[in-house]
Coordinates of C-alpha atoms in Angstrom, one line a residue:
X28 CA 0.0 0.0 0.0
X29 CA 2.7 2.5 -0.5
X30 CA 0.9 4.3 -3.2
X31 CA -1.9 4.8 -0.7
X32 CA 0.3 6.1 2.1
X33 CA 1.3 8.9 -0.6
X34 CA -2.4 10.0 -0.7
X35 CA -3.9 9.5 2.9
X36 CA -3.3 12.1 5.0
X37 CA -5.4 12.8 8.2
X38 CA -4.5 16.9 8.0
X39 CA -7.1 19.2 7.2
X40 CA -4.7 20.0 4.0
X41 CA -2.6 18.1 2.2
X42 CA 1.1 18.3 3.4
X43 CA 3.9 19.7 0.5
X44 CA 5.0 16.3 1.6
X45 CA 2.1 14.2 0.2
X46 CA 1.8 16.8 -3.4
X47 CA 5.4 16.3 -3.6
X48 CA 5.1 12.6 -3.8
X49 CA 2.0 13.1 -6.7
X50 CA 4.0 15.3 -8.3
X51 CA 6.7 12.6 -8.5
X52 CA 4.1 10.0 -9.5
X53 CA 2.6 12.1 -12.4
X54 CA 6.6 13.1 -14.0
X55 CA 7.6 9.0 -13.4
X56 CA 4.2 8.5 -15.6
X57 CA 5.3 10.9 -18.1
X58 CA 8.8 9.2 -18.5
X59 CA 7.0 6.1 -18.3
X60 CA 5.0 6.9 -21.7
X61 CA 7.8 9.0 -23.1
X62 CA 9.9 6.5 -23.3
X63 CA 7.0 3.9 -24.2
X64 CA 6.4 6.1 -27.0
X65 CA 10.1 6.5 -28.6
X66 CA 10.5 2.6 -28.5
X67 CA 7.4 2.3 -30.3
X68 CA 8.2 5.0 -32.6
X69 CA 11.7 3.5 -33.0
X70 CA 10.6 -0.2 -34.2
X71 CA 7.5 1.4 -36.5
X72 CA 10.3 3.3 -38.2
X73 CA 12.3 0.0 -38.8
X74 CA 9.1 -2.2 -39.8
X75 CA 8.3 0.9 -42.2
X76 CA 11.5 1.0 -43.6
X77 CA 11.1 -3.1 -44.4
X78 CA 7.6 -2.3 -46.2
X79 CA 8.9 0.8 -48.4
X80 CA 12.0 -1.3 -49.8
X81 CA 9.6 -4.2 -50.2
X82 CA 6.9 -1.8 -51.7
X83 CA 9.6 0.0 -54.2
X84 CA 10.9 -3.3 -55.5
X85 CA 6.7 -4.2 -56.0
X86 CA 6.6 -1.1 -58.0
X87 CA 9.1 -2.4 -60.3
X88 CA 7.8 -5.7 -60.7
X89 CA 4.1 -4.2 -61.2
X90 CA 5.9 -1.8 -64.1
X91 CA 7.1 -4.7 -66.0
X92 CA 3.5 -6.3 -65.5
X93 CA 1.7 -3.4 -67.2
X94 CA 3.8 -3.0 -70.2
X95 CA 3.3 -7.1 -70.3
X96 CA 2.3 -8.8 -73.6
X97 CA -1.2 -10.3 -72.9
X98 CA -0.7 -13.1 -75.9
X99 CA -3.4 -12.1 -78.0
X100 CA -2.3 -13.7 -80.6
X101 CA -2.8 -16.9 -79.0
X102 CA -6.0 -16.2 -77.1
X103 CA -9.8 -16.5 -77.5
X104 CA -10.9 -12.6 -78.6
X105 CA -14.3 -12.9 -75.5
X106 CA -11.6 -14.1 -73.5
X107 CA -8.9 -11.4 -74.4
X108 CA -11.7 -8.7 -73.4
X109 CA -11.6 -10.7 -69.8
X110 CA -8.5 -11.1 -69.5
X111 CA -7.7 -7.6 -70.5
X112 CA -10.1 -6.1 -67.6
X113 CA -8.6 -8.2 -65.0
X114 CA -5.3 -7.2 -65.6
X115 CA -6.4 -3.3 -65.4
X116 CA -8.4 -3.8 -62.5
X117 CA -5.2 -6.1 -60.8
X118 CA -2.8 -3.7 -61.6
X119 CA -5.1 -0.6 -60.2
X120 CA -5.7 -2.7 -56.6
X121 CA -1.6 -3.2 -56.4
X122 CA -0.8 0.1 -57.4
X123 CA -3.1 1.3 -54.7
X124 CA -1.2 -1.1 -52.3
X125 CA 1.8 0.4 -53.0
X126 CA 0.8 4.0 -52.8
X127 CA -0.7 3.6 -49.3
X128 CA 2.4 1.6 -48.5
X129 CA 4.8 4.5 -49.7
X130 CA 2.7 7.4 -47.7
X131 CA 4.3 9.3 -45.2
X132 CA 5.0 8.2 -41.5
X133 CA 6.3 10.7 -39.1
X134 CA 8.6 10.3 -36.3
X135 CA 5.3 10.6 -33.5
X136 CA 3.1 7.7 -32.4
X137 CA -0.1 9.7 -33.7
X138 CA 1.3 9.2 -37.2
X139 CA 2.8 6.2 -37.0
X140 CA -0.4 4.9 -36.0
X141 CA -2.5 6.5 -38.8
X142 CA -0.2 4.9 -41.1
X143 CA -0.4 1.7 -39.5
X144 CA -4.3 1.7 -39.7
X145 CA -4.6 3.0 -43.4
X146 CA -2.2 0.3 -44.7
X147 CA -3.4 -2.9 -42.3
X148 CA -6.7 -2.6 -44.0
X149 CA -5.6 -2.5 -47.6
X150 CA -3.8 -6.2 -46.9
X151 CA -7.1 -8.2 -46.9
X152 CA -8.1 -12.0 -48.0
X153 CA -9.4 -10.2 -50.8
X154 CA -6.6 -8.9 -52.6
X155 CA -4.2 -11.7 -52.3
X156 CA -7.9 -13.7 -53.7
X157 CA -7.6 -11.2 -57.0
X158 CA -4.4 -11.8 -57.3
X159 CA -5.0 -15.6 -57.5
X160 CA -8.3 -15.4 -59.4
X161 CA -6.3 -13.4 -61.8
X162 CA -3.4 -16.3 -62.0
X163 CA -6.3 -18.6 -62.8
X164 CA -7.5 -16.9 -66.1
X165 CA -3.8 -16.5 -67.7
X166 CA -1.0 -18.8 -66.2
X167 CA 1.3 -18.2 -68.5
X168 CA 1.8 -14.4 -66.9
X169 CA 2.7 -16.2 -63.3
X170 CA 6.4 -15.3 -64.1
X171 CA 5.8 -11.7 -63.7
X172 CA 2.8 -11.7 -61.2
X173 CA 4.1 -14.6 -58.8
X174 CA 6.8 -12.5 -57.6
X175 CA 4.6 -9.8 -56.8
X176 CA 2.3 -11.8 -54.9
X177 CA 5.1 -13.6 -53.3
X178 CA 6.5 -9.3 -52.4
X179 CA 2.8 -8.9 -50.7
X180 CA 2.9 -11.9 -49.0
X181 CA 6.6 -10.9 -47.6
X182 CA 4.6 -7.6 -46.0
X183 CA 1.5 -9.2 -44.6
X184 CA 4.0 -10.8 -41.8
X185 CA 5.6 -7.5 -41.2
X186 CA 2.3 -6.0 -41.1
X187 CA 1.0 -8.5 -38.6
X188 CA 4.2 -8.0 -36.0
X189 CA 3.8 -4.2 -37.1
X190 CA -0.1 -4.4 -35.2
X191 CA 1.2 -6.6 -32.3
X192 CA 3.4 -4.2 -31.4
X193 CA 1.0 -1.4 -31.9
X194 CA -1.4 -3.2 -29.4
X195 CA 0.8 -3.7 -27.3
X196 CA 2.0 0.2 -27.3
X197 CA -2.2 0.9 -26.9
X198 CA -2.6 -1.2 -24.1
X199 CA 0.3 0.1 -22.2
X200 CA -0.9 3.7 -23.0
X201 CA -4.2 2.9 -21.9
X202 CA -2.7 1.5 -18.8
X203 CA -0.6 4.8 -17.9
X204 CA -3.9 6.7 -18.9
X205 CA -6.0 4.8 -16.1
X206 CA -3.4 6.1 -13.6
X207 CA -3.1 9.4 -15.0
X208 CA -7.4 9.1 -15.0
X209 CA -7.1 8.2 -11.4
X210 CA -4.5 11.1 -10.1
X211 CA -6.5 13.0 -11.7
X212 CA -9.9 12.0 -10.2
X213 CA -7.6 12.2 -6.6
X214 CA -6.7 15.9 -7.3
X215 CA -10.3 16.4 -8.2
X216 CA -11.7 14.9 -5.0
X217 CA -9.3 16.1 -3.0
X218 CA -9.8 19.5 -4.8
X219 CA -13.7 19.3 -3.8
X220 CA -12.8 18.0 -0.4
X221 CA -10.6 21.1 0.4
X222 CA -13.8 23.4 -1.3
X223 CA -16.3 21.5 1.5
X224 CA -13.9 22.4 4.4
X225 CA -14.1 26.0 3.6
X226 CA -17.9 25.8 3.4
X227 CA -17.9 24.2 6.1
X228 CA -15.8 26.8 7.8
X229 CA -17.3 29.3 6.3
X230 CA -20.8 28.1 7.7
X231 CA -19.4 27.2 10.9
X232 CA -18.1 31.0 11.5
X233 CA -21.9 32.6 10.3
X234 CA -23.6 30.1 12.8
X235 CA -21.6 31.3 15.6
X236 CA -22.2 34.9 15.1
X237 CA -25.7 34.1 14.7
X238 CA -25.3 32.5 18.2
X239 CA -23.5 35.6 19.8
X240 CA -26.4 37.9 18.2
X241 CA -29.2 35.4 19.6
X242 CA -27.6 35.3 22.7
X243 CA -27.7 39.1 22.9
X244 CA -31.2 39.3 22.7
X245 CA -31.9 37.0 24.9
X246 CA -30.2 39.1 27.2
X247 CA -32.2 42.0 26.1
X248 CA -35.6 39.7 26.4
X249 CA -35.0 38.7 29.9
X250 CA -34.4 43.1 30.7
X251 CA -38.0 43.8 28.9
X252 CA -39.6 40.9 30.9
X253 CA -38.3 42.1 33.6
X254 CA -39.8 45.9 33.0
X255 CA -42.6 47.3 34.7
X256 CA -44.1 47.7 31.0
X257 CA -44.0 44.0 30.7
X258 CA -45.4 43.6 34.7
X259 CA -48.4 45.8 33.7
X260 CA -49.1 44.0 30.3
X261 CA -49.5 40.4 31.4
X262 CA -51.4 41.4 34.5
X263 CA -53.7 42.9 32.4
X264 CA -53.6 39.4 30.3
X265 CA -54.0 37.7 33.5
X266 CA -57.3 39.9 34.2
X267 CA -58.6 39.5 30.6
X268 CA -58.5 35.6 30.9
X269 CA -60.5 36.0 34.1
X270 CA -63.0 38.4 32.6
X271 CA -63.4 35.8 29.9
X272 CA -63.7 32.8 32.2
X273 CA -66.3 34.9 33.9
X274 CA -68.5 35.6 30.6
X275 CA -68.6 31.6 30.3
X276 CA -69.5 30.9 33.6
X277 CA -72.4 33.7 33.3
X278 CA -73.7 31.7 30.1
X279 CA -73.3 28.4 32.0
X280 CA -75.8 30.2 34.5
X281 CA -78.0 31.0 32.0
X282 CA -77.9 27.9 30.1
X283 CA -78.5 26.0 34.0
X284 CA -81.5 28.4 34.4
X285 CA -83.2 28.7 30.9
X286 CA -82.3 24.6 30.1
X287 CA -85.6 23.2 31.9
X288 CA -87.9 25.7 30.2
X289 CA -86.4 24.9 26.7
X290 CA -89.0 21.6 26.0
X291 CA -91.9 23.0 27.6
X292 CA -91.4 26.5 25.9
X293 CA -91.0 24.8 21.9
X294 CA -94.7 22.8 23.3
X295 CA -96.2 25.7 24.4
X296 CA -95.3 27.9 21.3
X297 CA -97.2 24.7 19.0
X298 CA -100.6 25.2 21.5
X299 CA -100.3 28.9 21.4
X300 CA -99.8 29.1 17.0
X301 CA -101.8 31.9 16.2
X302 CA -101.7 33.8 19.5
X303 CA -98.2 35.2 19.6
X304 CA -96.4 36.5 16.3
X305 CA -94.5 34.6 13.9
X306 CA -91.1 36.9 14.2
X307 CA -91.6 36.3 18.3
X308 CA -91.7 32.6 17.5
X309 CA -88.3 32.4 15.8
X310 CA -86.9 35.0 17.7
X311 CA -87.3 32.3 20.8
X312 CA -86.0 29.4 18.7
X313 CA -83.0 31.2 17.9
X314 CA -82.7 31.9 21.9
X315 CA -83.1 28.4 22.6
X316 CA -80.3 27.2 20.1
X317 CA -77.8 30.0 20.9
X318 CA -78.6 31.3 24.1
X319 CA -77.6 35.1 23.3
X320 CA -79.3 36.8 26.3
X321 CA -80.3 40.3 25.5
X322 CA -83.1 43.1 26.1
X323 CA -85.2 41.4 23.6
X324 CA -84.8 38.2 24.9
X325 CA -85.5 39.2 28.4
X326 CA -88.5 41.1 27.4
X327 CA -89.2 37.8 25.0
X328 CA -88.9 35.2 27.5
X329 CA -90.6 37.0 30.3
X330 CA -94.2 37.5 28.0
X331 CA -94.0 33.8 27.3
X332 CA -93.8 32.8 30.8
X333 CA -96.5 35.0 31.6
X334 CA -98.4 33.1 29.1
X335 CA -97.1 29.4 30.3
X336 CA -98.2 29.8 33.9
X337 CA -101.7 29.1 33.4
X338 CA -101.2 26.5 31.0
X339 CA -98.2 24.7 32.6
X340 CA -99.8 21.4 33.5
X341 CA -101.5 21.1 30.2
X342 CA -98.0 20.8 28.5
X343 CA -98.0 17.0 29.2
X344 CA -94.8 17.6 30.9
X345 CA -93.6 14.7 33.6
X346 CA -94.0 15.8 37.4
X347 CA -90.6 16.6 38.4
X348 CA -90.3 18.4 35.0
X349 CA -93.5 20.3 36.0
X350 CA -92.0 21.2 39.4
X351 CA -88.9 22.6 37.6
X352 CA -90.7 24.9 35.3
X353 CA -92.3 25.8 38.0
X354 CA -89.6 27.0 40.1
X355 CA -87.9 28.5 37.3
X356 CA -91.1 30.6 36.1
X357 CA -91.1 31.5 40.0
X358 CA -87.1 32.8 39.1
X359 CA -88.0 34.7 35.9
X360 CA -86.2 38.1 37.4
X361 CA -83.4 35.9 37.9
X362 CA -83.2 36.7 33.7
X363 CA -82.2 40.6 35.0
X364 CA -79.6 39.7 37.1
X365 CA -77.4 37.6 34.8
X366 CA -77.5 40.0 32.4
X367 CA -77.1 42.8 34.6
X368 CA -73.7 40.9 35.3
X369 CA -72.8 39.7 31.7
X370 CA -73.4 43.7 30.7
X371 CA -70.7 44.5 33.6
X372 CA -68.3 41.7 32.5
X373 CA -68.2 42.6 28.7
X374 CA -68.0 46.5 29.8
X375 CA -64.8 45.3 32.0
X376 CA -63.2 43.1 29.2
X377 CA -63.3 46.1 26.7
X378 CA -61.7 48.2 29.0
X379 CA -58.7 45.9 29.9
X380 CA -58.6 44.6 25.9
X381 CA -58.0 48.6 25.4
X382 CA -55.6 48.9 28.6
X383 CA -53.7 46.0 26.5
X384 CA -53.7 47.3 23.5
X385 CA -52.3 50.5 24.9
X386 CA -49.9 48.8 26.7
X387 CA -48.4 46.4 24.8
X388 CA -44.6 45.5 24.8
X389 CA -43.4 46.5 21.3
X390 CA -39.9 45.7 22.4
X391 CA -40.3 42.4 23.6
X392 CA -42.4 41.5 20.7
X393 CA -39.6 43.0 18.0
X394 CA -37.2 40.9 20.4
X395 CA -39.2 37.7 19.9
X396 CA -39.6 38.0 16.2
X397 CA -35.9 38.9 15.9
X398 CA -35.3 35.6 17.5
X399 CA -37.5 33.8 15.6
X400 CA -35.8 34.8 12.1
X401 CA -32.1 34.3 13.7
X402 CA -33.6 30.5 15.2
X403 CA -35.0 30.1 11.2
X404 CA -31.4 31.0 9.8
X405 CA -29.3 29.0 12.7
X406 CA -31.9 25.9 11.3
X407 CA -31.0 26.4 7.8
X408 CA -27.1 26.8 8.1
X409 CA -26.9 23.9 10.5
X410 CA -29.3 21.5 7.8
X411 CA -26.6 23.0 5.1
X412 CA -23.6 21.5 7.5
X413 CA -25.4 18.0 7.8
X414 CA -25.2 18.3 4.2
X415 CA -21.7 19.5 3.3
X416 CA -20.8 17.0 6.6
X417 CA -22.6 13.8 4.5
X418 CA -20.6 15.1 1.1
X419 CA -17.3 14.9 2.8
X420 CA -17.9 11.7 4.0
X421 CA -18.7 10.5 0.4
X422 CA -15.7 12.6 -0.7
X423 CA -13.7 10.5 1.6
X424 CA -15.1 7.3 0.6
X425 CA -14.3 8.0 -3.2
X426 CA -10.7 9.4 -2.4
X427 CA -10.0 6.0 -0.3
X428 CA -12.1 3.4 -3.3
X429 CA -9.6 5.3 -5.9
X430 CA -6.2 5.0 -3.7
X431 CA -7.5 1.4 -3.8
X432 CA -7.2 1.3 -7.5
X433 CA -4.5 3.1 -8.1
X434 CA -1.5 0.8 -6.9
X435 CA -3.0 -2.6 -8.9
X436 CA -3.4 -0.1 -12.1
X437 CA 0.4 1.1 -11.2
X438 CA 1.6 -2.3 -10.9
X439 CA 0.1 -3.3 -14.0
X440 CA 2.3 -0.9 -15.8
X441 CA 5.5 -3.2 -14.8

């Protein structure tokens, strides 16, 4: 695992120690495919040298072949025509041979390699096939065309050792560009790593001031609570929520008094249809189903209980319910007096909701809200270190998975 010591270091930043070694690594590399690349260069150069004096002395031979006597003198005239076309379209596929043969191959593996490509396609089955189906049509000419077959057939060989040797160079370059692919992908992870520090930092340093300044207004919450403002102001909340508590238990008395009459009051209102207004009739209704005591009401509820008295054991009412609507039409002033104390409640609650709204503690409140919005930014800057946190560990995981790969895909390289 030496390669892997080079790269792990537990340092916030790298140490000149650790780039020194990478920048050792990458110039070893470049040697390494420098001197890959001159070797291969060299021995091209040497197998193209073979080819040209191969391919000049083929140029000669395939002279004499086109200033060749076809014998028509001794040949079939349909068969002449034949053998005439073959001969032309021979001689074009070698000449072609040759001149891709001859062209130019520079002293870099970029053009050694486009040579080698352009001329290992032009030596297929199929020519050296031409070649023979032309031998077949006119043997006498084998004298001048077997030597030229016999000159390709001396190249395929070279041609074949020539694109060993160029897969070989490939796969050895490809080998030294997976390292280089993985130093790179190091610097680049390391690169991002460094970049999620500084956030980090960065995000670190805004979430303390925004501590300092919440902790400032804290301080300065804790003075205005502390204020006779403040004293006042939830005092008078204090007082409202017993006004309030008092208005319900002021309707509970009502509902507790006015509850027993209810049934006997909707039965009474069916015997008495026609005797007392419609509108009076669904003003009680309403009364019954709210219980929203008011003048009206009073003055509403009183008439009908004048009304029921006389008429009360008609109502088909059970005996202890008769003996309740009894007592309660006995109570009807009782009406007066709880709202004579809901009139006083309400008047009290208006008066201390308008004490509080006088009084309220604009300070403390701007403090709160303050606090609130610095809470909502600490939240959001400590969700983005989670995140930049959970990056860096995947940044560290795909650091250490390519240190893993890089000393197997080093080795390979011999």
């Amino acid at each position: 695992m030496w390669l892997f010591n080079i790269f792990s270091n537990n340092k916030k930043a790298e140490s000149s120690e650790s780039l020194h070694n990478k920048e050792s690594l990458r110039k070893m590399l470049a040697s390494k495919r420098a001197g890959m690349e001159k070797s291969f260069v060299e021995v091209a150069l040497s197998r193209y040298n073979e080819i040209i004096i191969i391919t000049n002395d083929m140029e000669k031979k395939l002279d004499a072949f086109d200033n060749s006597d076809t014998g028509s003198d001794r040949i079939d005239p349909h068969l002449l025509q034949v053998l005439i076309g073959n001969k032309k379209t021979l001689s074009k596929k070698l000449h072609d041979i040759c001149d891709i043969l001859k062209g130019p191959m520079g002293d870099n593996k970029n053009s050694v390699i486009n040579y080698f490509n352009s001329s290992y396609s032009i030596l297929t089955d199929a020519v050296s096939s031409s070649i023979m189906n032309y031998r077949k049509i006119e043997d006498h000419f084998d004298k001048i065309v077997g030597p030229i077959v016999k000159d390709v057939n001396s190249i395929i060989p070279i041609m074949a050792s020539f694109k060993k040797e160029v897969d070989n160079f490939q796969t050895k370059i490809a080998e030294i560009d997976s390292v280089e692919n993985i130093l790179d992908e190091l610097d680049s992870q390391a690169s991002r790593k460094a970049d999620l520090q500084n956030e980090k930092l960065s995000a670190g340093g805004e979430l303390r001031e925004l501590e300092n300044e919440k902790s400032s207004l804290e301080t300065k919450l804790e003075n205005a609570i502390s204020s006779e403002i403040y004293k006042r102001y939830t005092k008078l909340i204090d007082e409202k929520e017993q006004a309030e508590r008092k208005l319900e238990e002021n309707k509970s008395k009502l509902i507790n008094f006015i509850s027993p009459l209810d049934k006997p009051m909707r039965k009474f209102l069916k015997l008495a249809e026609g005797d007392i207004h419609l509108k009076r009739i669904k003003d009680l209704e309403k009364f019954i189903e709210d219980h929203d005591l008011t003048k009206d009401n009073i003055a509403l509820i009183k008439e009908i209980v004048y009304k029921m008295k006389p008429v009360v054991h008609k109502l088909e009412l059970k005996e202890n319910t008769v003996k309740k609507v009894v007592r309660r039409l006995e109570e009807g002033n009782l009406l007066d007096d709880i709202y004579q104390e809901k009139t006083e409640i309400i008047e009290s609650l208006r008066s201390i909701e308008m004490e509080i709204s006088a009084s309220t503690p604009r300070e403390k409140i701007e403090i709160e809200d303050s606090i609130s919005r610095l809470e909502s930014s600490m939240n959001s800057i400590e969700k983005e270190l989670r995140t930049i946190e959970n990056e860096m560990s995947l940044t560290e995981n795909r650091i250490v998975r390519q240190m893993r790969m890089l000393e197997p895909a080093f080795k390979s390289l011999g």
